[in-house]
Short mmCIF file of C-alpha atoms in Angstrom, two decimals:
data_model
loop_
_atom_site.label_atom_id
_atom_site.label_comp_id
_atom_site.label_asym_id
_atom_site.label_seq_id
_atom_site.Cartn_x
_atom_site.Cartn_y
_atom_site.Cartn_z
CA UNK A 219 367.94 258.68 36.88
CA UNK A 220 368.53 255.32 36.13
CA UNK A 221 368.17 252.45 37.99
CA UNK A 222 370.95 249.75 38.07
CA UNK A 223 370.51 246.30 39.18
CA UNK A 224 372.61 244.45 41.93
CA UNK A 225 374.83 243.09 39.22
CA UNK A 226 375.72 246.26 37.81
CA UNK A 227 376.80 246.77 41.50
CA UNK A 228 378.29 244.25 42.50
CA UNK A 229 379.15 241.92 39.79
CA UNK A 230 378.41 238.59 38.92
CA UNK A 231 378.80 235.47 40.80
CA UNK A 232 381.57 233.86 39.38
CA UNK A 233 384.91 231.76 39.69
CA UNK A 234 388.26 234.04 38.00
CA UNK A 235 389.71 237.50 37.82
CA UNK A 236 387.52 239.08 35.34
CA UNK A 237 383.68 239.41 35.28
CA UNK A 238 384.43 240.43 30.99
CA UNK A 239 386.88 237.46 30.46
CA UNK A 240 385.77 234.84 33.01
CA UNK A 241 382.00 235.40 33.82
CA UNK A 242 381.07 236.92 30.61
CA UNK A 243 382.69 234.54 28.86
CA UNK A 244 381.44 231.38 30.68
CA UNK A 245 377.98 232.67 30.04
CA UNK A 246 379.01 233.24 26.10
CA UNK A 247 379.58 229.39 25.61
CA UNK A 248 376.39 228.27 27.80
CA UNK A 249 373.83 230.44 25.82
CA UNK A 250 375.37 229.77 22.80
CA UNK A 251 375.43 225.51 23.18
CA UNK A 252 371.93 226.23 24.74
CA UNK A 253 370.47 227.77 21.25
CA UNK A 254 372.87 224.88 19.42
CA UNK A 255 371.06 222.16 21.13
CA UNK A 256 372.81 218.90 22.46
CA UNK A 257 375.04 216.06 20.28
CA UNK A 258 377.96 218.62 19.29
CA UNK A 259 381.42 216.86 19.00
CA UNK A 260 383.77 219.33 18.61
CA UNK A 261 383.81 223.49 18.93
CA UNK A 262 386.20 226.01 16.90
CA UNK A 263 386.64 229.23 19.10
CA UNK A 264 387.95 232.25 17.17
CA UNK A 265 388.68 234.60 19.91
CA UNK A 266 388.86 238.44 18.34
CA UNK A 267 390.36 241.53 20.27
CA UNK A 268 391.36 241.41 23.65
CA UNK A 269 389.55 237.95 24.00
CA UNK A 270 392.47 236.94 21.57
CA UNK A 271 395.40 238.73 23.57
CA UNK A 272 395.07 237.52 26.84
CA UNK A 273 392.37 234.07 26.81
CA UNK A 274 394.84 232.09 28.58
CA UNK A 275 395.79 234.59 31.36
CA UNK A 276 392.24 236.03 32.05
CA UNK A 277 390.91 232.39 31.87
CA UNK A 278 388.52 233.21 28.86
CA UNK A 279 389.47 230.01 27.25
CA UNK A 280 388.20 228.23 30.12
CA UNK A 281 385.39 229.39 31.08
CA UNK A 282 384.16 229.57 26.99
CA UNK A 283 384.87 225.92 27.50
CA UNK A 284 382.89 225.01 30.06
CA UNK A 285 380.05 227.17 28.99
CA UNK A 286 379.15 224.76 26.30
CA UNK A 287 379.52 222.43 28.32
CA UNK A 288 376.52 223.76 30.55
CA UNK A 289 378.98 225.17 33.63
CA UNK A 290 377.46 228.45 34.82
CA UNK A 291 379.95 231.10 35.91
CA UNK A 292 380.18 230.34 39.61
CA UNK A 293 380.89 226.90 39.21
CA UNK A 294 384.31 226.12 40.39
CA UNK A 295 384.73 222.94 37.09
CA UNK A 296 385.61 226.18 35.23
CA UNK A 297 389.43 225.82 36.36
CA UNK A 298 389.50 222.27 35.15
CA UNK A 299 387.34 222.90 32.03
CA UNK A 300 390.17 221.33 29.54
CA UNK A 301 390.59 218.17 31.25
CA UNK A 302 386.58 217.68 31.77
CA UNK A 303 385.73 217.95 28.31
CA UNK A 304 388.40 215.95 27.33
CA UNK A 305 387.59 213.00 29.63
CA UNK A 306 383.37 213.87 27.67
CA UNK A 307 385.19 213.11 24.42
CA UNK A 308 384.60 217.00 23.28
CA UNK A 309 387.18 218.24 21.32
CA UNK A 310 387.81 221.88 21.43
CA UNK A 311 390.54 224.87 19.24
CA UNK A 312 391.23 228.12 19.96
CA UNK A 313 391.87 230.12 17.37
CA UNK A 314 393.20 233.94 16.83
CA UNK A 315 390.77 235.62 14.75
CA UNK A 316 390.13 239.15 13.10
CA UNK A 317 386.54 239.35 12.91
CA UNK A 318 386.12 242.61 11.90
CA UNK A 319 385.01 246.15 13.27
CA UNK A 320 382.60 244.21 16.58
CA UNK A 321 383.34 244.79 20.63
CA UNK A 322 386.87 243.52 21.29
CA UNK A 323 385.73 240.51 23.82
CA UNK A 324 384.19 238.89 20.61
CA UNK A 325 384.12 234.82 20.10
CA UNK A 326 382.57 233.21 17.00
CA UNK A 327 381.93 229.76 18.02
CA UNK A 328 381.70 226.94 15.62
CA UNK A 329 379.67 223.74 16.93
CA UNK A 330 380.60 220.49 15.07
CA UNK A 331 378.39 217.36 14.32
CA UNK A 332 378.50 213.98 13.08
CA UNK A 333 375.19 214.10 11.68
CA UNK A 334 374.13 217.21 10.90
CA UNK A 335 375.52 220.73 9.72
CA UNK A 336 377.74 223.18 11.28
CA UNK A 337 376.43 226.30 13.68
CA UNK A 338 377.91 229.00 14.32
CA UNK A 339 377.12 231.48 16.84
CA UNK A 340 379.01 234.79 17.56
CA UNK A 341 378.32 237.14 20.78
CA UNK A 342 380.43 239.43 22.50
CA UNK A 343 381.22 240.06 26.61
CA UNK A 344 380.14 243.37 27.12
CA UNK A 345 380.96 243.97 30.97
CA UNK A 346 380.21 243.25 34.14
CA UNK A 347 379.23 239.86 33.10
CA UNK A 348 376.92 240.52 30.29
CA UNK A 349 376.80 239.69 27.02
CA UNK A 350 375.22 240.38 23.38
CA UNK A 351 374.86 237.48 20.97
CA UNK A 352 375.22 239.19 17.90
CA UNK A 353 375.23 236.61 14.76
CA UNK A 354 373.42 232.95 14.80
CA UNK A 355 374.64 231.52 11.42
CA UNK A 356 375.21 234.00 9.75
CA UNK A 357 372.06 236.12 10.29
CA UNK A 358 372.74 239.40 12.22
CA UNK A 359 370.65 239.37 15.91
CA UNK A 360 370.46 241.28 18.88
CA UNK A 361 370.21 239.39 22.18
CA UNK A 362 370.99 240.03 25.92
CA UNK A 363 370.07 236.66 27.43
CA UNK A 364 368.59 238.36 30.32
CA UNK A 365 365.20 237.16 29.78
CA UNK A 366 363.19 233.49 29.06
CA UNK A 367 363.37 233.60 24.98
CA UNK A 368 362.61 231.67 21.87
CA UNK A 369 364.34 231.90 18.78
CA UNK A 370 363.14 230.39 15.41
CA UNK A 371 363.71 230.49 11.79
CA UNK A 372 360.99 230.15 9.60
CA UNK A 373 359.71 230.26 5.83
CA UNK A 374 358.88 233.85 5.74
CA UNK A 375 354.97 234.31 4.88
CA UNK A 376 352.10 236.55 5.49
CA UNK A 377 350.33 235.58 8.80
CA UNK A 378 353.65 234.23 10.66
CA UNK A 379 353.85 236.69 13.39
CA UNK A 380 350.07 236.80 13.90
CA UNK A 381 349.35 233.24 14.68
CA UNK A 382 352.70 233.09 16.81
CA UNK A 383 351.48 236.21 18.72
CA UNK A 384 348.10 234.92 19.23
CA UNK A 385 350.21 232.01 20.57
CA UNK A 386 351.80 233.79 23.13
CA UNK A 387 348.27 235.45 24.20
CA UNK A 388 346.38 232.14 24.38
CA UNK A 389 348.80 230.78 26.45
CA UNK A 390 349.05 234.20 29.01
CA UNK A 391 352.60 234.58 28.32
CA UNK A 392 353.70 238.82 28.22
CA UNK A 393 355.85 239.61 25.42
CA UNK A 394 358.92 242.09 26.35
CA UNK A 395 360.64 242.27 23.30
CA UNK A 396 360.32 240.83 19.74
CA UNK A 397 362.49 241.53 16.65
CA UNK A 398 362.65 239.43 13.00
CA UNK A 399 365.04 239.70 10.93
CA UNK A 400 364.57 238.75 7.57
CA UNK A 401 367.07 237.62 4.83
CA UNK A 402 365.73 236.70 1.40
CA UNK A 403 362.66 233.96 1.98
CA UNK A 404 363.37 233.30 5.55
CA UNK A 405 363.43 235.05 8.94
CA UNK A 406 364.76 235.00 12.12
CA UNK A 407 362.81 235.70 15.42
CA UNK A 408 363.39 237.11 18.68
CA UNK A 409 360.70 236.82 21.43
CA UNK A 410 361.51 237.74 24.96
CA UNK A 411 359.25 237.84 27.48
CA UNK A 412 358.70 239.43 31.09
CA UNK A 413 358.25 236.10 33.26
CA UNK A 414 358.41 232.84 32.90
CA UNK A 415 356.88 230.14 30.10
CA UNK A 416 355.83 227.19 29.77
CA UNK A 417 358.41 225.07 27.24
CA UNK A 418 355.36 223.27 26.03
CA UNK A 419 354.65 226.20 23.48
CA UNK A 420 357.55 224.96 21.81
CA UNK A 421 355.25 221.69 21.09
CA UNK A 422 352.51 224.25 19.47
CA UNK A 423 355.25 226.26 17.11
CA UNK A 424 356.09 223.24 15.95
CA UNK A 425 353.05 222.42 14.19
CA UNK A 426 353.55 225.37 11.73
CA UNK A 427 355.01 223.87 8.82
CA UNK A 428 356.88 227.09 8.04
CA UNK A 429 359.02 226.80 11.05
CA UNK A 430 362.45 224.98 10.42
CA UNK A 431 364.26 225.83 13.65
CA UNK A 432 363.05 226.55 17.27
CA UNK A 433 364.75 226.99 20.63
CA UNK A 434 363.70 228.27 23.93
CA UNK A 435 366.56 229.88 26.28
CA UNK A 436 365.66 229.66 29.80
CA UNK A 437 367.25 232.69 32.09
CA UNK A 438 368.28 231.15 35.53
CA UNK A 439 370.14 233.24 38.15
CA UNK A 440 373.30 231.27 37.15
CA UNK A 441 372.98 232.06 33.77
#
């Protein structure tokens, strides 16, 4: 039998009519700016599926909004999202999008700078409030958000994933789940883990030359 947690039950704690289009959404745009990283100046949404049809009655434009702007899905700024980020200087499209055979509550999110290149980041609402980011410029990934992660690119060489495991051990921290993905001479990985971290590992994966990208997600309740 299997066991379901209290917000498979229940439902998230959120603000809006729809735990897919509100809650799910919300929590779309605050993982995704969380892997981006801060100094973003404008964001193209391309809303797919149902996410397309009905963003402005189900509130999914809003609360993809104030996602990357850091709201969390109870957080009643959601209903003014628009005027908020306008007044931060962020400016923000919505745009209808075919993205191909993915879950219909899709969003491929587009993160511009001033001083550095686009990201793009693509996930999906799944229900109930949770999601699956699915595509982090361009490289295929699977990722819940449910749990304290890091996510890196690196040169791809022989010894990577043993020194970043041994890491992990040094350090005590439990690895859940880990995937990399690979695509030509770099790679993409996926560490979850079972409790909490210290962010200070970050500090120690950063002293591998090989690594050119690295951010650590941090799962609150709110998330």
């Amino acid at each position: 039998m299997k066991d379901f947690s209290l917000l498979e039950i229940l439902g998230p704690i959120m603000i809006g009519p729809s735990s897919s289009h509100t809650a799910g959404a919300a929590r779309l745009g605050r993982i995704a700016a969380t892997i981006v990283g801060n100094g973003f100046k404008s964001v193209d949404f391309e809303l797919h599926g149902s996410f397309a049809k009905t963003h402005s009655g189900h509130g999914t434009d809003k609360a993809l909004l104030a996602g990357v702007m850091g709201f969390s899905p109870a957080d009643e700024r959601i209903r003014d999202s628009f005027n908020i980020a306008r007044e931060k200087g962020l400016n923000f499209k919505f745009i209808e999008a075919d993205l191909g055979f993915v879950h219909p509550n899709t969003v491929k999110m587009t993160f511009h700078f001033e001083d550095r290149p686009d990201f793009v980041v693509q996930g999906s609402s799944i229900g109930g409030g949770n999601i699956l980011i699915t595509n982090i410029n361009g490289t295929e990934i699977e990722f819940r958000g449910e749990r304290p992660t890091i996510i890196a690119k690196y040169i791809d060489k022989k010894g990577i994933i043993s020194r970043v495991t041994s890491l992990f051990a040094v350090s005590g921290f439990n690895i859940a789940n880990m995937n990399v993905v690979r695509n030509g001479r770099t790679a993409t990985l996926i560490c979850e883990f079972d409790g909490d971290i210290d962010s200070s590992i970050i500090d120690d994966l950063n002293r591998i030359d090989e690594f050119t990208f690295i951010t650590f997600i941090e799962i609150g309740e709110n998330n």
